Amino acid sequence: MRVLGLETSCDETGVAIYDTDRGLLAHALYSQIAVHAEYGGVVPELASRDHIRKTLPLIQQVLDEADCAATDIDGIAYTAGPGLVGALMVGATLARSLALGWGIPSLGVHHMEGHLLAPMLEARAPDFPFIALLVSGGHTQLVRVDDIGEYRVLGESVDDAAGEAFDKVAKMLNLPYPGGPHVARLAEAGTPGRFDFPRPMVNRPGLDFSFSGLKTHTLTTVRECSVDGVLPEQDRCDIARAFEEAVVATLVIKCRRALEQEQLSTLVMAGGVSANRNLRARLDADLGKRGMQVFYPAPEFCTDNGAMIAYAGARRLAVGQVDAFETAVRPRWPMHELPPLTGERAA
């Protein structure tokens, strides 16, 4: 089965073609970072407009790269939620219109299920069951995954997601949007151990996260170190390092706790923050010495992309799950509402 996947949940337009026999045939991504950078964050109306401009040309691009015609496509998967409602509507409307015109089924895919399954695109893929750490700009969750559609959320952020905290700290340090990669690069020049920032919620039971207090602690440190409103460069580096180390340590502790609680030995980490090299190194070292293993998507599939939507959609379309006529996008969509990989359903 050959599936066209469309990702338009936020500020990146992703398109891909996945073949259930041959794997990923082609993918393309357009990032709106330059569009939103001057505003310091995503402007929903601008995001929707850019998806309108870019999605059709990207579809043609991946068709050409995969040496496919429209008649070679057996189904279309698109991100139905969660995400920005206007951006979601662009992808959903286009996907369902093309499916109707081409006489093929369409299916709305859960954005975070796409991230969770992104490591399945790699040659070395995890086996079920496993624990998934979904860590991005909008989500920080630990999920027990027994199979596709069989998810149990073990813990999640009660306030800011880790990615949001990175972006807000980047603003404090006068770094560009999106903040995560810039904070990580600045942290490389930081002095180890100069600041010791708190590891939030690690000394209490449970698997939930909270990064708002860490964000406030960072802001307080920035103000204390500033001279006449200017933060010295080395202080910027040291604060970035202390903040990143606190986030990484917190995530590692919670992942280890989740694996031990569920008596599992495999962790999957996905989402934009999963590209953080320090986080990957710490997880590999900490879990590896306990006989546990970690799986990641390729760096190009850590952020939002069409390949993960094409793959997730292909798995569900292949068992007959298709859109109902009245299907709508869902800006909020709890993962536990997803059905298992059997039977028909509406997104």
Tab-separated table of C-alpha atoms in Angstrom:
chain	number	residue	atom	x	y	z
A	1	MET	CA	0.000	0.000	0.000
A	2	ARG	CA	1.350	3.421	-0.963
A	3	VAL	CA	0.300	6.318	1.281
A	4	LEU	CA	0.731	10.068	0.894
A	5	GLY	CA	1.219	11.770	4.278
A	6	LEU	CA	0.587	15.443	5.054
A	7	GLU	CA	1.727	17.197	8.248
A	8	THR	CA	0.407	20.736	8.867
A	9	SER	CA	-0.201	20.859	12.615
A	10	CYS	CA	1.908	23.927	13.411
A	11	ASP	CA	4.793	25.714	11.695
A	12	GLU	CA	6.242	23.048	9.404
A	13	THR	CA	4.743	21.675	6.199
A	14	GLY	CA	5.728	18.032	5.766
A	15	VAL	CA	4.840	15.718	2.887
A	16	ALA	CA	5.963	12.129	2.317
A	17	ILE	CA	5.120	8.906	0.506
A	18	TYR	CA	5.405	5.627	2.401
A	19	ASP	CA	5.102	2.199	0.799
A	20	THR	CA	4.249	-0.700	3.127
A	21	ASP	CA	6.457	-3.010	1.041
A	22	ARG	CA	9.362	-0.707	0.155
A	23	GLY	CA	9.435	1.773	3.032
A	24	LEU	CA	9.826	5.530	2.740
A	25	LEU	CA	9.966	6.559	-0.919
A	26	ALA	CA	10.291	10.343	-0.629
A	27	HIS	CA	9.766	13.159	1.826
A	28	ALA	CA	10.017	16.939	1.848
A	29	LEU	CA	9.766	19.563	4.556
A	30	TYR	CA	9.284	23.312	4.545
A	31	SER	CA	10.003	25.094	7.825
A	32	GLN	CA	8.355	28.395	8.702
A	33	ILE	CA	11.038	29.409	11.201
A	34	ALA	CA	11.962	32.506	9.212
A	35	VAL	CA	8.296	33.540	9.023
A	36	HIS	CA	7.770	33.438	12.786
A	37	ALA	CA	11.249	34.315	14.082
A	38	GLU	CA	10.654	38.061	14.200
A	39	TYR	CA	7.628	37.491	16.452
A	40	GLY	CA	9.470	35.165	18.840
A	41	GLY	CA	6.905	32.393	18.379
A	42	VAL	CA	4.325	30.919	16.036
A	43	VAL	CA	1.625	33.240	14.697
A	44	PRO	CA	-1.301	30.890	13.878
A	45	GLU	CA	-2.757	32.905	10.992
A	46	LEU	CA	0.630	33.195	9.286
A	47	ALA	CA	1.186	29.462	9.769
A	48	SER	CA	-2.118	28.611	8.070
A	49	ARG	CA	-1.406	30.897	5.127
A	50	ASP	CA	2.015	29.395	4.580
A	51	HIS	CA	0.623	25.856	4.613
A	52	ILE	CA	-1.818	26.908	1.886
A	53	ARG	CA	1.058	28.172	-0.246
A	54	LYS	CA	3.448	25.273	0.300
A	55	THR	CA	1.500	22.016	0.584
A	56	LEU	CA	0.517	21.458	-3.055
A	57	PRO	CA	4.017	22.210	-4.440
A	58	LEU	CA	5.519	19.820	-1.874
A	59	ILE	CA	3.051	17.105	-2.868
A	60	GLN	CA	4.147	17.439	-6.472
A	61	GLN	CA	7.786	17.405	-5.376
A	62	VAL	CA	7.510	14.109	-3.484
A	63	LEU	CA	5.475	12.516	-6.275
A	64	ASP	CA	8.263	13.414	-8.696
A	65	GLU	CA	11.014	12.203	-6.339
A	66	ALA	CA	9.202	8.904	-5.761
A	67	ASP	CA	8.526	8.570	-9.496
A	68	CYS	CA	4.827	8.255	-8.710
A	69	ALA	CA	1.650	9.505	-10.342
A	70	ALA	CA	-1.572	10.251	-8.505
A	71	THR	CA	-2.900	6.910	-9.702
A	72	ASP	CA	-0.110	5.160	-7.774
A	73	ILE	CA	-1.332	6.483	-4.399
A	74	ASP	CA	-3.611	4.113	-2.458
A	75	GLY	CA	-4.485	6.345	0.475
A	76	ILE	CA	-3.859	9.734	2.086
A	77	ALA	CA	-3.007	10.337	5.741
A	78	TYR	CA	-3.031	13.788	7.294
A	79	THR	CA	-2.574	15.249	10.763
A	80	ALA	CA	-6.035	15.728	12.272
A	81	GLY	CA	-4.781	16.901	15.684
A	82	PRO	CA	-3.643	18.017	18.099
A	83	GLY	CA	-2.364	21.327	16.787
A	84	LEU	CA	-3.408	24.781	15.569
A	85	VAL	CA	-6.936	24.506	14.250
A	86	GLY	CA	-6.361	26.673	11.153
A	87	ALA	CA	-3.197	24.818	10.213
A	88	LEU	CA	-4.883	21.454	10.741
A	89	MET	CA	-7.796	22.487	8.541
A	90	VAL	CA	-5.471	23.268	5.632
A	91	GLY	CA	-4.018	19.762	5.583
A	92	ALA	CA	-7.322	18.034	6.305
A	93	THR	CA	-9.236	19.907	3.612
A	94	LEU	CA	-6.579	19.307	0.989
A	95	ALA	CA	-6.091	15.638	1.904
A	96	ARG	CA	-9.766	14.811	1.859
A	97	SER	CA	-10.353	16.742	-1.358
A	98	LEU	CA	-7.544	14.868	-3.111
A	99	ALA	CA	-8.785	11.543	-1.742
A	100	LEU	CA	-12.282	12.258	-3.048
A	101	GLY	CA	-10.954	13.321	-6.426
A	102	TRP	CA	-8.607	10.338	-6.722
A	103	GLY	CA	-11.170	7.860	-5.416
A	104	ILE	CA	-9.029	6.622	-2.511
A	105	PRO	CA	-9.497	6.558	1.288
A	106	SER	CA	-8.191	9.202	3.667
A	107	LEU	CA	-7.461	9.058	7.382
A	108	GLY	CA	-6.772	11.658	10.046
A	109	VAL	CA	-3.714	10.763	12.127
A	110	HIS	CA	-2.880	11.749	15.695
A	111	HIS	CA	0.193	14.000	15.610
A	112	MET	CA	1.787	12.500	18.711
A	113	GLU	CA	1.180	8.952	17.487
A	114	GLY	CA	3.166	9.992	14.433
A	115	HIS	CA	6.058	11.110	16.639
A	116	LEU	CA	5.796	7.981	18.776
A	117	LEU	CA	6.081	5.743	15.700
A	118	ALA	CA	8.799	7.772	13.937
A	119	PRO	CA	11.589	5.409	15.146
A	120	MET	CA	9.819	2.636	13.202
A	121	LEU	CA	11.139	4.307	10.041
A	122	GLU	CA	14.682	3.301	11.002
A	123	ALA	CA	16.430	0.054	10.074
A	124	ARG	CA	16.847	-0.645	13.792
A	125	ALA	CA	13.302	-0.363	15.141
A	126	PRO	CA	12.000	-1.160	18.638
A	127	ASP	CA	9.738	-4.095	19.495
A	128	PHE	CA	6.560	-3.717	21.550
A	129	PRO	CA	6.033	-3.143	24.406
A	130	PHE	CA	8.091	-0.083	25.314
A	131	ILE	CA	7.985	3.245	27.130
A	132	ALA	CA	7.819	6.346	24.950
A	133	LEU	CA	9.074	9.758	25.994
A	134	LEU	CA	7.328	12.296	23.784
A	135	VAL	CA	9.123	15.574	24.263
A	136	SER	CA	8.481	18.598	22.055
A	137	GLY	CA	7.448	22.222	22.096
A	138	GLY	CA	3.896	21.409	23.098
A	139	HIS	CA	4.110	18.032	24.825
A	140	THR	CA	6.119	16.200	27.461
A	141	GLN	CA	4.635	12.771	28.116
A	142	LEU	CA	5.656	9.306	29.228
A	143	VAL	CA	3.492	6.653	27.589
A	144	ARG	CA	3.377	2.888	27.905
A	145	VAL	CA	3.031	1.460	24.401
A	146	ASP	CA	1.884	-2.153	24.073
A	147	ASP	CA	1.060	-1.882	20.361
A	148	ILE	CA	-0.166	0.705	17.876
A	149	GLY	CA	-3.240	2.275	19.442
A	150	GLU	CA	-2.657	0.602	22.803
A	151	TYR	CA	-1.375	3.536	24.851
A	152	ARG	CA	-1.456	4.401	28.529
A	153	VAL	CA	-0.202	7.811	29.601
A	154	LEU	CA	1.958	7.379	32.710
A	155	GLY	CA	2.904	11.012	33.251
A	156	GLU	CA	2.906	14.399	31.558
A	157	SER	CA	3.761	18.022	32.161
A	158	VAL	CA	1.382	19.864	34.462
A	159	ASP	CA	2.463	23.236	33.009
A	160	ASP	CA	5.094	24.099	30.391
A	161	ALA	CA	6.372	21.344	28.138
A	162	ALA	CA	10.155	20.952	28.004
A	163	GLY	CA	10.315	22.526	24.554
A	164	GLU	CA	8.284	25.518	25.710
A	165	ALA	CA	10.656	25.999	28.627
A	166	PHE	CA	13.632	25.962	26.244
A	167	ASP	CA	11.969	28.615	24.072
A	168	LYS	CA	11.165	30.867	27.041
A	169	VAL	CA	14.666	30.566	28.483
A	170	ALA	CA	16.052	31.399	25.041
A	171	LYS	CA	14.122	34.686	25.166
A	172	MET	CA	15.608	35.444	28.594
A	173	LEU	CA	19.068	34.912	27.082
A	174	ASN	CA	18.277	36.984	23.958
A	175	LEU	CA	18.515	33.977	21.675
A	176	PRO	CA	16.530	33.523	18.450
A	177	TYR	CA	13.398	31.407	17.975
A	178	PRO	CA	13.135	28.429	18.130
A	179	GLY	CA	15.151	28.418	21.307
A	180	GLY	CA	16.099	24.790	21.964
A	181	PRO	CA	19.027	24.413	19.532
A	182	HIS	CA	20.382	27.876	20.421
A	183	VAL	CA	20.292	27.181	24.174
A	184	ALA	CA	22.064	23.855	23.589
A	185	ARG	CA	24.814	25.491	21.526
A	186	LEU	CA	25.315	28.239	24.102
A	187	ALA	CA	25.444	25.636	26.877
A	188	GLU	CA	28.470	23.979	25.251
A	189	ALA	CA	30.582	26.970	26.352
A	190	GLY	CA	29.159	26.952	29.878
A	191	THR	CA	31.188	26.262	33.014
A	192	PRO	CA	30.246	22.875	34.523
A	193	GLY	CA	28.877	23.130	38.048
A	194	ARG	CA	28.872	26.912	38.378
A	195	PHE	CA	25.088	26.934	38.837
A	196	ASP	CA	23.060	24.054	40.221
A	197	PHE	CA	19.468	24.442	39.097
A	198	PRO	CA	16.644	22.386	40.662
A	199	ARG	CA	15.422	19.108	39.139
A	200	PRO	CA	11.653	19.644	39.406
A	201	MET	CA	9.394	16.926	40.849
A	202	VAL	CA	12.085	14.228	41.005
A	203	ASN	CA	11.894	13.918	44.800
A	204	ARG	CA	8.208	13.076	44.860
A	205	PRO	CA	6.469	9.923	43.600
A	206	GLY	CA	4.880	9.782	40.178
A	207	LEU	CA	5.891	10.470	36.602
A	208	ASP	CA	4.481	13.939	35.946
A	209	PHE	CA	6.691	16.859	34.921
A	210	SER	CA	6.769	20.557	35.779
A	211	PHE	CA	9.134	23.061	34.209
A	212	SER	CA	7.562	26.388	35.217
A	213	GLY	CA	9.496	26.573	38.498
A	214	LEU	CA	12.764	25.850	36.712
A	215	LYS	CA	11.929	28.588	34.222
A	216	THR	CA	11.324	31.045	37.087
A	217	HIS	CA	14.584	30.015	38.784
A	218	THR	CA	16.404	30.675	35.514
A	219	LEU	CA	14.856	34.131	35.193
A	220	THR	CA	15.851	34.978	38.770
A	221	THR	CA	19.439	33.938	38.045
A	222	VAL	CA	19.510	36.025	34.867
A	223	ARG	CA	18.398	39.101	36.807
A	224	GLU	CA	20.897	38.506	39.614
A	225	CYS	CA	23.796	38.189	37.164
A	226	SER	CA	22.850	41.142	34.960
A	227	VAL	CA	24.797	44.389	35.264
A	228	ASP	CA	22.773	47.477	34.326
A	229	GLY	CA	20.357	45.207	32.477
A	230	VAL	CA	23.107	43.450	30.501
A	231	LEU	CA	23.961	39.787	31.086
A	232	PRO	CA	27.710	39.064	30.642
A	233	GLU	CA	28.444	36.517	27.916
A	234	GLN	CA	29.999	33.878	30.172
A	235	ASP	CA	27.044	34.142	32.523
A	236	ARG	CA	24.732	33.521	29.562
A	237	CYS	CA	26.671	30.370	28.720
A	238	ASP	CA	26.756	29.148	32.318
A	239	ILE	CA	23.031	29.733	32.825
A	240	ALA	CA	22.205	27.952	29.566
A	241	ARG	CA	24.305	24.984	30.669
A	242	ALA	CA	22.717	24.799	34.115
A	243	PHE	CA	19.217	25.003	32.631
A	244	GLU	CA	19.865	22.333	30.010
A	245	GLU	CA	21.475	20.026	32.572
A	246	ALA	CA	18.457	20.382	34.872
A	247	VAL	CA	15.991	19.523	32.098
A	248	VAL	CA	18.089	16.596	30.891
A	249	ALA	CA	18.585	15.189	34.384
A	250	THR	CA	14.866	15.442	35.110
A	251	LEU	CA	13.905	13.641	31.912
A	252	VAL	CA	16.469	10.897	32.479
A	253	ILE	CA	15.332	10.268	36.060
A	254	LYS	CA	11.672	10.068	35.032
A	255	CYS	CA	12.406	7.749	32.098
A	256	ARG	CA	14.346	5.370	34.315
A	257	ARG	CA	11.549	5.459	36.897
A	258	ALA	CA	8.910	4.696	34.250
A	259	LEU	CA	10.870	1.724	32.873
A	260	GLU	CA	11.391	0.295	36.339
A	261	GLN	CA	7.754	0.848	37.298
A	262	GLU	CA	6.465	-0.943	34.186
A	263	GLN	CA	9.234	-3.584	34.279
A	264	LEU	CA	10.303	-2.826	30.714
A	265	SER	CA	13.755	-2.354	29.220
A	266	THR	CA	13.085	-0.387	26.012
A	267	LEU	CA	12.628	3.375	25.728
A	268	VAL	CA	11.607	5.287	22.617
A	269	MET	CA	12.235	9.028	22.597
A	270	ALA	CA	10.654	11.219	19.932
A	271	GLY	CA	9.673	14.833	19.315
A	272	GLY	CA	11.718	17.951	18.649
A	273	VAL	CA	13.644	17.933	21.936
A	274	SER	CA	14.752	14.338	21.219
A	275	ALA	CA	17.353	15.826	18.854
A	276	ASN	CA	19.210	17.275	21.857
A	277	ARG	CA	22.624	15.580	21.845
A	278	ASN	CA	23.211	15.946	25.586
A	279	LEU	CA	19.862	14.305	26.350
A	280	ARG	CA	20.610	11.407	24.006
A	281	ALA	CA	24.057	10.874	25.494
A	282	ARG	CA	22.764	10.918	29.078
A	283	LEU	CA	19.929	8.505	28.317
A	284	ASP	CA	22.267	6.117	26.495
A	285	ALA	CA	24.756	6.175	29.377
A	286	ASP	CA	22.281	5.981	32.267
A	287	LEU	CA	19.965	3.346	30.814
A	288	GLY	CA	22.700	1.426	29.019
A	289	LYS	CA	24.507	0.558	32.237
A	290	ARG	CA	21.207	-0.908	33.497
A	291	GLY	CA	20.834	-3.166	30.484
A	292	MET	CA	18.149	-0.959	28.927
A	293	GLN	CA	18.111	0.341	25.353
A	294	VAL	CA	16.946	3.585	23.763
A	295	PHE	CA	15.592	4.131	20.250
A	296	TYR	CA	15.371	7.484	18.478
A	297	PRO	CA	14.167	8.694	15.093
A	298	ALA	CA	16.761	10.088	12.688
A	299	PRO	CA	17.408	13.789	13.422
A	300	GLU	CA	15.421	14.846	10.340
A	301	PHE	CA	12.366	13.041	11.753
A	302	CYS	CA	12.571	14.446	15.293
A	303	THR	CA	10.719	17.622	14.389
A	304	ASP	CA	7.319	17.600	12.677
A	305	ASN	CA	7.460	15.788	9.339
A	306	GLY	CA	5.309	14.062	6.759
A	307	ALA	CA	7.120	10.715	6.954
A	308	MET	CA	5.825	9.916	10.434
A	309	ILE	CA	2.256	10.759	9.377
A	310	ALA	CA	2.539	8.660	6.220
A	311	TYR	CA	3.841	5.698	8.249
A	312	ALA	CA	1.231	5.937	11.014
A	313	GLY	CA	-1.517	6.412	8.445
A	314	ALA	CA	-0.306	3.483	6.347
A	315	ARG	CA	-0.447	1.126	9.335
A	316	ARG	CA	-4.042	2.104	10.062
A	317	LEU	CA	-5.273	2.367	6.472
A	318	ALA	CA	-3.873	-1.109	5.807
A	319	VAL	CA	-6.352	-2.619	8.296
A	320	GLY	CA	-9.311	-0.695	6.929
A	321	GLN	CA	-9.457	2.317	9.227
A	322	VAL	CA	-10.779	5.272	7.213
A	323	ASP	CA	-12.358	8.686	7.746
A	324	ALA	CA	-16.059	9.012	8.348
A	325	PHE	CA	-17.915	11.623	6.315
A	326	GLU	CA	-18.316	13.991	9.262
A	327	THR	CA	-14.706	13.773	10.473
A	328	ALA	CA	-13.346	17.046	11.893
A	329	VAL	CA	-9.914	18.198	13.018
A	330	ARG	CA	-9.202	18.076	16.739
A	331	PRO	CA	-6.971	20.808	18.236
A	332	ARG	CA	-7.026	18.771	21.464
A	333	TRP	CA	-7.014	14.991	21.224
A	334	PRO	CA	-6.104	12.714	24.168
A	335	MET	CA	-4.057	9.729	23.023
A	336	HIS	CA	-6.095	7.274	25.083
A	337	GLU	CA	-9.037	7.892	22.721
A	338	LEU	CA	-7.181	6.260	19.819
A	339	PRO	CA	-8.430	2.802	18.853
A	340	PRO	CA	-6.189	-0.254	18.540
A	341	LEU	CA	-4.965	-1.397	15.157
A	342	THR	CA	-8.151	-3.299	14.283
A	343	GLY	CA	-11.478	-2.467	12.687
A	344	GLU	CA	-12.812	0.639	10.986
A	345	ARG	CA	-12.991	3.980	12.688
A	346	ALA	CA	-13.335	7.713	12.155
A	347	ALA	CA	-10.473	10.005	13.178
